[in-house]
Coordinates of C-alpha atoms in Angstrom, one line a residue:
M654 CA 102.0 130.8 106.8
S655 CA 105.1 128.8 104.2
L656 CA 105.1 125.5 103.5
W657 CA 109.2 125.8 105.3
S658 CA 108.0 126.7 109.0
L659 CA 105.3 124.1 108.9
L660 CA 108.1 121.9 108.4
E661 CA 109.4 123.7 111.4
R662 CA 106.1 123.7 113.9
R663 CA 106.0 119.6 112.9
V664 CA 109.7 119.0 113.7
A665 CA 109.1 121.0 116.9
Q666 CA 105.4 118.9 118.1
T667 CA 106.5 114.4 116.6
G668 CA 110.2 116.1 115.2
E669 CA 110.7 112.3 115.9
G670 CA 107.9 110.6 114.1
E671 CA 108.1 108.2 111.1
M672 CA 107.3 111.3 108.0
L673 CA 108.6 109.1 105.4
V674 CA 108.6 105.5 104.4
D675 CA 110.1 104.4 100.7
E676 CA 110.0 100.6 98.4
H677 CA 113.7 100.1 100.0
G678 CA 113.0 100.7 102.9
R679 CA 114.5 103.6 103.5
R680 CA 113.0 105.4 106.6
V681 CA 113.4 109.4 107.3
T682 CA 112.1 111.3 110.8
F683 CA 110.3 114.2 110.8
R684 CA 114.4 116.2 112.2
E685 CA 116.2 114.2 109.5
F686 CA 114.3 114.9 106.4
R687 CA 114.2 118.7 107.5
D688 CA 118.0 118.9 108.5
R689 CA 118.7 117.6 105.1
A690 CA 116.3 120.0 103.0
E691 CA 118.3 122.4 105.2
R692 CA 121.7 121.2 103.7
V693 CA 119.9 120.5 100.4
A694 CA 119.3 124.7 100.5
A695 CA 122.9 125.4 100.9
G696 CA 124.1 123.2 98.7
L697 CA 121.4 124.7 95.6
A698 CA 122.1 127.9 96.9
D699 CA 125.9 126.7 95.9
R700 CA 125.0 126.7 92.3
G701 CA 123.0 129.8 92.6
V702 CA 119.5 129.5 92.9
R703 CA 118.2 133.0 95.2
P704 CA 114.6 133.2 96.6
G705 CA 112.4 133.7 93.6
T706 CA 114.8 132.0 91.0
P707 CA 112.8 129.6 88.6
V708 CA 113.5 125.5 89.1
T709 CA 112.5 123.5 86.7
W710 CA 112.5 119.5 88.4
Q711 CA 111.4 115.7 87.1
L712 CA 112.5 113.4 89.8
P713 CA 109.9 110.5 90.5
T714 CA 107.9 109.7 93.8
T715 CA 111.0 109.5 96.1
V716 CA 112.9 111.1 99.1
E717 CA 114.9 112.8 96.9
A718 CA 112.4 114.8 96.0
L719 CA 110.7 115.9 98.2
V720 CA 114.0 117.3 99.6
L721 CA 114.1 118.5 97.0
T722 CA 111.0 120.9 97.1
A723 CA 111.3 121.8 100.8
A724 CA 114.8 122.7 100.1
L725 CA 113.9 124.3 97.8
A726 CA 111.1 126.1 100.1
R727 CA 113.6 127.0 102.5
L728 CA 115.2 129.2 99.8
G729 CA 111.9 130.5 98.6
A730 CA 112.8 129.8 94.9
V731 CA 109.8 129.3 92.6
Q732 CA 109.9 125.8 91.5
N733 CA 107.8 124.0 88.5
P734 CA 107.8 120.3 88.9
V735 CA 107.7 118.3 85.9
M736 CA 106.7 114.2 86.1
P737 CA 108.7 112.0 84.7
V738 CA 106.0 110.7 81.6
Y739 CA 107.1 113.6 80.2
G740 CA 109.5 114.3 77.4
A741 CA 111.8 117.4 75.2
R742 CA 109.1 119.5 73.7
D743 CA 106.5 119.5 77.0
L744 CA 109.2 119.6 79.1
G745 CA 111.5 122.2 77.0
F746 CA 108.6 124.8 77.1
A747 CA 108.3 125.1 81.2
V748 CA 111.7 125.2 81.0
R749 CA 111.0 128.8 78.1
Q750 CA 108.9 130.2 80.0
T751 CA 109.5 130.1 83.9
G752 CA 112.5 131.2 82.6
A753 CA 114.3 128.4 85.0
R754 CA 117.7 128.9 85.8
L755 CA 117.6 124.9 86.8
L756 CA 116.9 122.2 85.5
V757 CA 116.6 118.9 88.2
V758 CA 116.3 116.2 86.4
A759 CA 116.9 111.7 87.9
S760 CA 118.8 109.5 85.0
A761 CA 115.9 107.7 84.4
W762 CA 112.4 106.4 85.9
N763 CA 110.8 103.3 84.6
D764 CA 112.7 102.4 82.4
R765 CA 112.5 105.1 80.7
D766 CA 115.7 108.1 79.7
L767 CA 115.7 111.4 81.5
V768 CA 119.5 112.9 80.9
T769 CA 119.0 112.5 77.4
P770 CA 116.0 114.6 77.1
A771 CA 116.9 117.2 79.8
R772 CA 120.4 117.8 77.5
E773 CA 118.1 118.6 74.8
V774 CA 116.7 121.5 76.9
A775 CA 119.9 122.6 77.6
A776 CA 121.3 122.8 75.0
G777 CA 118.7 125.2 73.6
S778 CA 118.4 127.2 77.1
P779 CA 121.2 129.4 77.4
G780 CA 122.0 130.2 81.0
L781 CA 120.2 126.6 81.9
D782 CA 122.2 125.1 84.3
L783 CA 121.6 121.2 84.3
L784 CA 121.4 118.6 87.7
V785 CA 121.3 114.9 87.6
V786 CA 120.3 113.4 91.0
D787 CA 120.7 109.5 90.9
G788 CA 119.9 109.8 94.7
D789 CA 122.4 112.4 96.0
L790 CA 121.4 116.2 96.4
P791 CA 124.1 118.9 96.2
E792 CA 124.6 120.2 100.4
S793 CA 126.6 122.0 102.3
P794 CA 127.2 123.0 106.1
A795 CA 125.6 127.1 106.0
V796 CA 122.4 128.7 105.7
P797 CA 120.9 130.6 104.5
L798 CA 117.1 132.9 105.0
V799 CA 113.7 132.4 104.3
S800 CA 112.4 135.4 101.8
D801 CA 108.9 134.4 102.9
P802 CA 107.8 132.9 106.4
V803 CA 104.1 133.7 105.6
G804 CA 103.9 132.4 101.6
D805 CA 102.6 135.3 100.4
H806 CA 104.3 135.3 97.0
V807 CA 104.1 133.3 93.9
R808 CA 106.3 129.9 94.7
W809 CA 104.5 127.0 92.2
I810 CA 104.4 126.4 88.5
F811 CA 102.2 123.6 87.6
Y812 CA 101.6 122.3 84.5
T813 CA 98.6 120.9 83.2
S814 CA 97.1 120.2 79.9
G815 CA 94.3 121.2 79.9
T816 CA 91.9 122.4 76.7
V817 CA 94.7 123.4 73.7
A818 CA 97.9 122.5 72.7
A819 CA 100.1 124.1 74.8
P820 CA 100.5 123.7 78.3
K821 CA 99.3 125.4 81.3
G822 CA 101.0 127.6 84.2
A823 CA 99.5 127.4 87.1
R824 CA 100.6 130.2 89.4
H825 CA 100.6 129.0 93.3
T826 CA 101.7 130.8 96.5
D827 CA 102.5 128.2 99.6
A828 CA 99.4 129.4 100.8
S829 CA 97.4 128.5 97.3
V830 CA 99.3 124.9 98.5
L831 CA 98.5 125.2 102.0
A832 CA 94.4 125.5 102.0
S833 CA 94.0 122.3 99.3
S834 CA 96.1 120.6 102.4
R835 CA 94.9 121.8 105.1
S836 CA 91.0 120.9 103.2
M837 CA 92.1 117.5 102.9
G838 CA 93.5 116.1 106.1
E839 CA 90.1 117.8 107.6
R840 CA 87.8 115.4 105.3
L841 CA 89.8 112.9 105.8
A842 CA 90.8 114.0 109.9
C843 CA 94.6 112.6 109.3
T844 CA 96.2 111.7 112.9
P845 CA 100.2 111.3 113.2
H846 CA 99.1 107.6 113.1
D847 CA 98.1 108.1 109.6
R848 CA 100.4 105.4 107.4
V849 CA 99.8 107.3 103.7
G850 CA 100.2 104.6 100.7
M851 CA 101.4 107.6 98.3
V852 CA 101.4 106.2 94.7
F853 CA 101.0 110.4 92.7
P854 CA 103.1 111.5 91.4
V855 CA 104.8 113.3 93.8
A856 CA 105.8 116.6 91.0
H857 CA 102.1 116.3 91.1
I858 CA 100.4 119.4 92.8
G859 CA 98.4 116.7 94.7
G860 CA 102.2 115.4 95.3
C861 CA 104.5 117.8 96.2
G862 CA 101.7 120.0 97.1
T863 CA 98.2 118.6 98.4
W864 CA 99.7 115.1 100.3
L865 CA 103.6 117.1 101.8
G866 CA 101.9 119.8 103.0
T867 CA 99.2 117.2 104.8
C868 CA 101.8 115.5 105.9
L869 CA 103.2 117.9 107.9
M870 CA 99.9 119.5 109.1
Y871 CA 98.8 116.4 110.6
G872 CA 101.9 114.3 110.7
C873 CA 100.9 111.5 109.6
T874 CA 104.0 109.0 108.0
L875 CA 103.9 108.4 103.1
I876 CA 104.3 105.7 101.9
L877 CA 106.9 106.1 98.5
D878 CA 107.4 103.9 95.7
A879 CA 108.8 104.9 92.8
V880 CA 107.6 103.9 90.1
F881 CA 104.3 101.9 90.9
D882 CA 103.5 98.6 90.5
P883 CA 99.6 96.8 91.2
D884 CA 101.3 94.0 92.8
R885 CA 104.7 94.8 94.4
S886 CA 103.1 98.7 95.3
T887 CA 99.9 97.0 97.0
W888 CA 101.9 94.9 99.4
L889 CA 104.4 97.8 99.7
Q890 CA 101.8 98.5 101.7
R891 CA 100.2 96.0 103.2
R892 CA 104.0 95.4 104.7
E893 CA 103.7 98.9 105.6
R894 CA 100.2 99.0 107.5
V895 CA 98.7 101.8 105.1
T896 CA 95.4 102.9 106.7
L897 CA 94.4 105.7 104.0
A898 CA 95.1 104.1 100.3
G899 CA 94.1 105.6 97.0
S900 CA 95.6 108.7 96.5
G901 CA 92.3 108.6 93.0
T902 CA 89.9 106.2 91.1
V903 CA 92.7 104.2 89.1
F904 CA 94.2 102.6 92.4
A905 CA 91.4 102.1 94.4
Q906 CA 90.1 100.3 92.1
I907 CA 93.1 98.4 91.8
Y908 CA 93.5 97.1 95.1
L909 CA 90.1 96.3 95.3
A910 CA 91.4 93.9 92.3
A911 CA 94.1 92.2 94.2
Q912 CA 91.9 91.3 97.5
R913 CA 89.5 89.6 94.6
R914 CA 92.8 88.0 94.8
H915 CA 93.3 87.4 97.9
P916 CA 89.7 86.7 99.6
H917 CA 90.7 84.7 102.2
Q918 CA 93.2 87.1 103.9
R919 CA 92.3 91.2 104.3
L920 CA 94.5 92.5 101.7
F921 CA 95.4 96.2 103.8
P922 CA 94.4 94.9 107.9
D923 CA 93.9 99.0 109.4
I924 CA 92.7 100.3 106.5
R925 CA 90.7 103.1 107.2
A926 CA 89.7 105.5 104.4
L927 CA 89.8 104.6 100.6
T928 CA 90.4 107.9 98.8
A929 CA 89.3 108.5 95.5
G930 CA 89.7 111.1 92.4
A931 CA 91.1 112.5 90.0
A932 CA 88.5 110.4 87.5
P933 CA 85.1 110.0 87.8
K934 CA 84.0 106.9 90.1
P935 CA 81.9 103.7 88.7
P936 CA 78.8 103.5 90.5
T937 CA 78.7 101.0 92.5
L938 CA 82.7 101.0 94.0
H939 CA 82.0 102.8 97.1
A940 CA 79.6 99.5 98.1
D941 CA 82.2 97.9 96.3
V942 CA 85.4 99.3 98.8
K943 CA 83.4 99.5 101.6
R944 CA 81.8 95.1 100.7
E945 CA 84.7 93.8 100.5
L946 CA 87.7 95.8 102.2
G947 CA 86.6 95.2 105.0
G948 CA 84.0 98.5 105.9
V949 CA 86.0 101.1 105.4
G950 CA 84.6 103.3 102.9
L951 CA 85.7 105.7 99.6
L952 CA 86.5 109.3 100.7
S953 CA 86.0 111.1 96.9
G954 CA 86.7 114.6 96.3
Y955 CA 87.1 117.2 93.2
G956 CA 89.6 119.6 91.8
M957 CA 91.9 121.0 90.1
T958 CA 96.2 122.3 89.7
E959 CA 94.3 125.6 89.3
A960 CA 92.5 125.3 92.8
P961 CA 93.3 121.4 94.3
I962 CA 90.6 120.1 96.9
L963 CA 87.8 122.5 96.1
T964 CA 85.9 119.1 97.3
M965 CA 85.5 115.9 99.2
T966 CA 83.4 114.1 100.6
A967 CA 84.1 112.4 105.1
A968 CA 84.0 108.8 106.7
D969 CA 80.5 110.1 108.5
D970 CA 78.7 110.8 104.6
P971 CA 75.6 109.0 104.2
D972 CA 76.4 105.8 101.4
G973 CA 74.8 107.8 98.7
V974 CA 77.4 111.0 99.3
L975 CA 79.9 109.1 99.7
A976 CA 79.2 107.2 96.3
A977 CA 77.5 109.7 93.8
T978 CA 79.2 112.7 94.9
E979 CA 82.5 114.8 95.0
G980 CA 81.3 116.2 98.5
R981 CA 81.2 119.5 100.1
A982 CA 82.7 122.6 98.8
C983 CA 85.6 122.6 101.9
A984 CA 86.4 125.9 104.5
G985 CA 86.7 128.9 103.1
V986 CA 85.4 127.8 99.2
D987 CA 82.7 129.6 97.3
L988 CA 80.9 127.7 94.8
R989 CA 78.7 128.2 92.4
V990 CA 76.7 126.2 89.0
V991 CA 76.3 129.3 86.4
D992 CA 74.4 128.8 82.9
A993 CA 75.8 129.8 79.7
D994 CA 75.0 133.1 80.1
G995 CA 76.8 132.7 83.3
R996 CA 73.1 133.3 84.9
M997 CA 73.2 131.2 89.2
L998 CA 71.5 128.3 89.0
G999 CA 70.3 126.5 92.0
P1000 CA 70.1 123.4 93.8
G1001 CA 70.2 120.2 91.6
E1002 CA 70.2 122.9 88.5
E1003 CA 73.4 121.6 86.5
G1004 CA 75.2 123.9 85.1
E1005 CA 79.6 124.8 85.1
L1006 CA 80.7 125.1 88.2
R1007 CA 82.7 128.0 89.2
A1008 CA 84.9 128.8 92.2
K1009 CA 86.8 130.9 94.4
G1010 CA 88.7 130.4 97.4
P1011 CA 91.6 130.6 99.2
Q1012 CA 93.2 127.1 97.4
V1013 CA 92.5 129.5 93.9
M1014 CA 95.9 129.6 91.7
R1015 CA 97.4 133.5 91.3
G1016 CA 96.9 133.2 87.5
Y1017 CA 98.2 131.4 84.2
V1018 CA 102.5 131.6 82.8
D1019 CA 100.9 132.8 80.8
A1020 CA 98.8 136.7 81.5
D1021 CA 96.9 136.4 77.8
L1022 CA 94.6 132.9 79.3
D1023 CA 93.6 134.4 82.9
A1024 CA 90.6 137.2 81.1
D1025 CA 89.1 133.4 80.3
A1026 CA 90.2 131.8 83.1
F1027 CA 87.9 133.8 85.8
D1028 CA 84.4 135.1 84.9
R1029 CA 84.2 139.0 86.1
D1030 CA 83.2 138.9 89.5
G1031 CA 87.0 136.7 90.0
Y1032 CA 85.2 132.9 90.7
L1033 CA 87.7 130.5 87.6
R1034 CA 85.6 128.8 85.6
T1035 CA 86.2 125.2 85.9
G1036 CA 84.5 124.1 82.6
D1037 CA 83.5 121.4 84.5
L1038 CA 79.7 120.8 84.8
G1039 CA 78.3 120.1 87.2
R1040 CA 74.8 120.6 89.9
I1041 CA 74.8 121.1 94.3
D1042 CA 71.8 119.5 95.6
E1043 CA 70.2 121.0 98.6
H1044 CA 73.3 119.3 100.7
G1045 CA 75.7 121.0 99.2
N1046 CA 77.5 119.1 98.0
V1047 CA 78.6 118.1 94.3
T1048 CA 78.1 116.0 91.8
I1049 CA 80.1 115.7 88.1
T1050 CA 78.4 114.9 85.0
G1051 CA 80.7 116.3 82.2
R1052 CA 83.2 118.7 81.1
L1053 CA 82.7 121.9 79.0
K1054 CA 86.7 121.2 78.2
D1055 CA 87.6 117.9 75.3
I1056 CA 89.9 117.0 77.9
I1057 CA 90.2 112.9 78.6
I1058 CA 91.5 111.8 82.2
R1059 CA 93.9 109.4 81.4
K1060 CA 95.3 108.2 85.6
G1061 CA 94.2 111.1 86.6
E1062 CA 96.4 112.8 83.4
N1063 CA 94.8 115.4 81.6
I1064 CA 95.1 115.0 77.7
S1065 CA 94.6 117.0 75.0
A1066 CA 91.5 115.7 72.1
R1067 CA 92.1 119.0 69.8
A1068 CA 96.2 117.6 70.2
V1069 CA 96.5 114.3 69.8
E1070 CA 94.6 115.3 66.6
E1071 CA 96.2 118.1 64.9
E1072 CA 99.1 115.3 65.7
L1073 CA 97.4 112.4 63.5
L1074 CA 96.4 115.3 61.0
R1075 CA 99.8 115.0 60.3
H1076 CA 99.4 111.5 58.8
P1077 CA 99.7 111.2 54.8
G1078 CA 97.3 108.7 56.0
V1079 CA 94.5 110.3 58.0
A1080 CA 92.2 112.9 56.4
D1081 CA 90.5 113.3 59.2
V1082 CA 89.4 112.4 63.3
A1083 CA 87.8 112.7 66.6
V1084 CA 90.2 111.5 69.4
I1085 CA 86.9 110.6 72.1
G1086 CA 87.6 109.1 76.0
L1087 CA 85.2 106.3 76.8
P1088 CA 86.0 104.9 80.0
D1089 CA 88.6 101.8 80.8
P1090 CA 88.3 100.0 84.2
E1091 CA 92.4 100.3 85.0
L1092 CA 92.7 104.0 83.0
G1093 CA 90.0 105.4 84.9
E1094 CA 89.2 106.7 80.9
M1095 CA 91.4 105.6 77.4
A1096 CA 92.0 107.4 74.8
C1097 CA 90.1 106.3 71.0
A1098 CA 91.6 107.9 67.8
V1099 CA 87.8 107.5 65.4
I1100 CA 89.7 108.3 61.7
V1101 CA 89.2 109.1 58.0
V1102 CA 91.2 107.0 55.2
C1103 CA 92.5 109.4 52.9
T1104 CA 91.7 108.5 48.8
G1105 CA 93.0 105.3 48.1
H1106 CA 96.0 105.6 50.8
R1107 CA 96.8 102.2 52.6
T1108 CA 94.1 102.0 55.9
P1109 CA 97.0 102.8 59.5
T1110 CA 97.2 100.8 62.0
L1111 CA 97.4 101.6 65.7
K1112 CA 100.5 100.5 66.2
D1113 CA 100.9 102.9 62.8
L1114 CA 99.5 105.7 64.6
V1115 CA 101.3 105.2 67.4
V1116 CA 104.5 104.8 65.9
F1117 CA 104.8 107.8 63.9
L1118 CA 103.0 110.4 67.3
G1119 CA 106.1 108.9 69.1
E1120 CA 108.1 110.1 66.2
R1121 CA 107.0 113.2 66.6
G1122 CA 107.5 113.2 70.1
V1123 CA 104.2 113.1 71.5
P1124 CA 104.8 111.0 74.8
P1125 CA 103.2 108.1 74.9
R1126 CA 100.5 108.8 77.8
Q1127 CA 98.7 110.4 74.7
W1128 CA 99.2 107.9 72.7
P1129 CA 95.1 106.5 71.8
Q1130 CA 94.7 103.1 72.6
R1131 CA 92.1 102.4 70.4
L1132 CA 91.4 102.7 66.9
D1133 CA 88.4 102.6 64.9
V1134 CA 87.7 103.4 61.8
L1135 CA 84.6 105.3 59.4
D1136 CA 83.2 106.6 56.3
T1137 CA 83.4 110.1 57.3
L1138 CA 82.5 111.5 61.4
P1139 CA 79.7 113.4 62.2
K1140 CA 79.6 117.1 61.4
N1141 CA 77.2 120.3 62.5
P1142 CA 76.1 122.4 60.5
T1143 CA 79.2 124.7 60.5
G1144 CA 81.0 121.5 59.6
K1145 CA 82.0 121.1 63.7
T1146 CA 83.3 117.4 64.5
V1147 CA 79.6 115.5 66.4
K1148 CA 81.9 113.9 69.3
A1149 CA 78.7 113.3 71.6
D1150 CA 77.2 111.4 68.0
L1151 CA 80.7 109.1 68.5
R1152 CA 80.7 108.7 72.5
R1153 CA 76.9 107.3 71.8
R1154 CA 78.4 105.5 69.3
Y1155 CA 80.8 103.7 71.2
G1156 CA 78.9 103.6 74.2
A1157 CA 80.1 106.4 76.6
R1158 CA 78.8 109.1 78.3
P1159 CA 78.1 112.2 76.0
S1160 CA 80.3 115.6 77.2
P1161 CA 78.9 118.9 75.3

């Protein structure tokens, strides 16, 4: 089934049901959404978008972003959503690698100018059409035909920074994206009565992919907010009587903090579960949520851009499972744990998680990366360390990848290190992730200062990174200075020693 055929089926079932609500009070039914997406698809066809046309878009979490998603699905285009936090460098990389013919951007997001970098990218990309959206999308009364009603062709490219400096584009089909939607909806037991606080970035695979698909499969309502604000967004969801809140560990922590500020009134009177994921969860978070947010549990899952929602907990799981694991493998998912030689390990043994399943990507845009991405048996190498207990519940214990997960976003430590080494005062550097209650993880830069040079401050370094075009999401939030960095006999920095020094859990 394709995304568009799923939308058509939903309209036939509950067309007048409320599908979307935004922070401005706009309300859209499934039928209204479908009809507008039809007109926008025709308007995009007038601009030359055809089946297979690569389209990059950079929009915040708005009604228009989801309408555009559906319109591109109607046309059978290949869409490449890019989050607004990306600057010209990463946006340009995605446009060039996908061969995008159309770039759709909002004029601004969270006081951040999106048009100037988009114009810079367009100027360097011959044949790229730029469309700036400020609420209005191009519409036409004519309706083109769908080319891929069963969703088997690659129609999505989502970028993840992973472990290398250059982003990696994961190729997905409607079928692989909707497999994650089905998995999540089943574990959350979604119904048309659910009202979901969709604060996850819409351009993330978990937004325009997984959550949109879940909404269409199960008929639930998505409550949208273009810019998440801890106070305003929390009260928006209270006003809209949210039943499923969270979308990530960081958000669950924010709602818990809000409840503690208002101990004499129940923050979300209709809540039936909070969801977590995208970052490690503190061991006491489930118990705190259950005790202070009306007895509801914290449901979390495990996945990645290359394979979203591989596992997830369910509401009827025991508290110990909800507190310490990411649940069991979802339907159709085959997980194995292997050692460094690829040998399968038994229950409770720690090793690298590898996965097969309907939500696994079709490979990267750069096909040269695929050989390392999959093992000889066709399993995706996740790069994550974990173990699976005798009941099938997965616990993530660390990462083979050298990344920092900040608010659910992967930051390549290596990429930041390479830029910091260009600073005249930095002789050596290691960037590590340290636990942070609000961010999930914060980036800490540990540097060795060049002899005779003034010790740079954190402000000096972030200004330098900004001047080099490194987006703010990759800037370190902490700086420490050492005389030397710990090294192994080959000269490689031993980051486990640094993590122990700063009180973080060691990771490989």
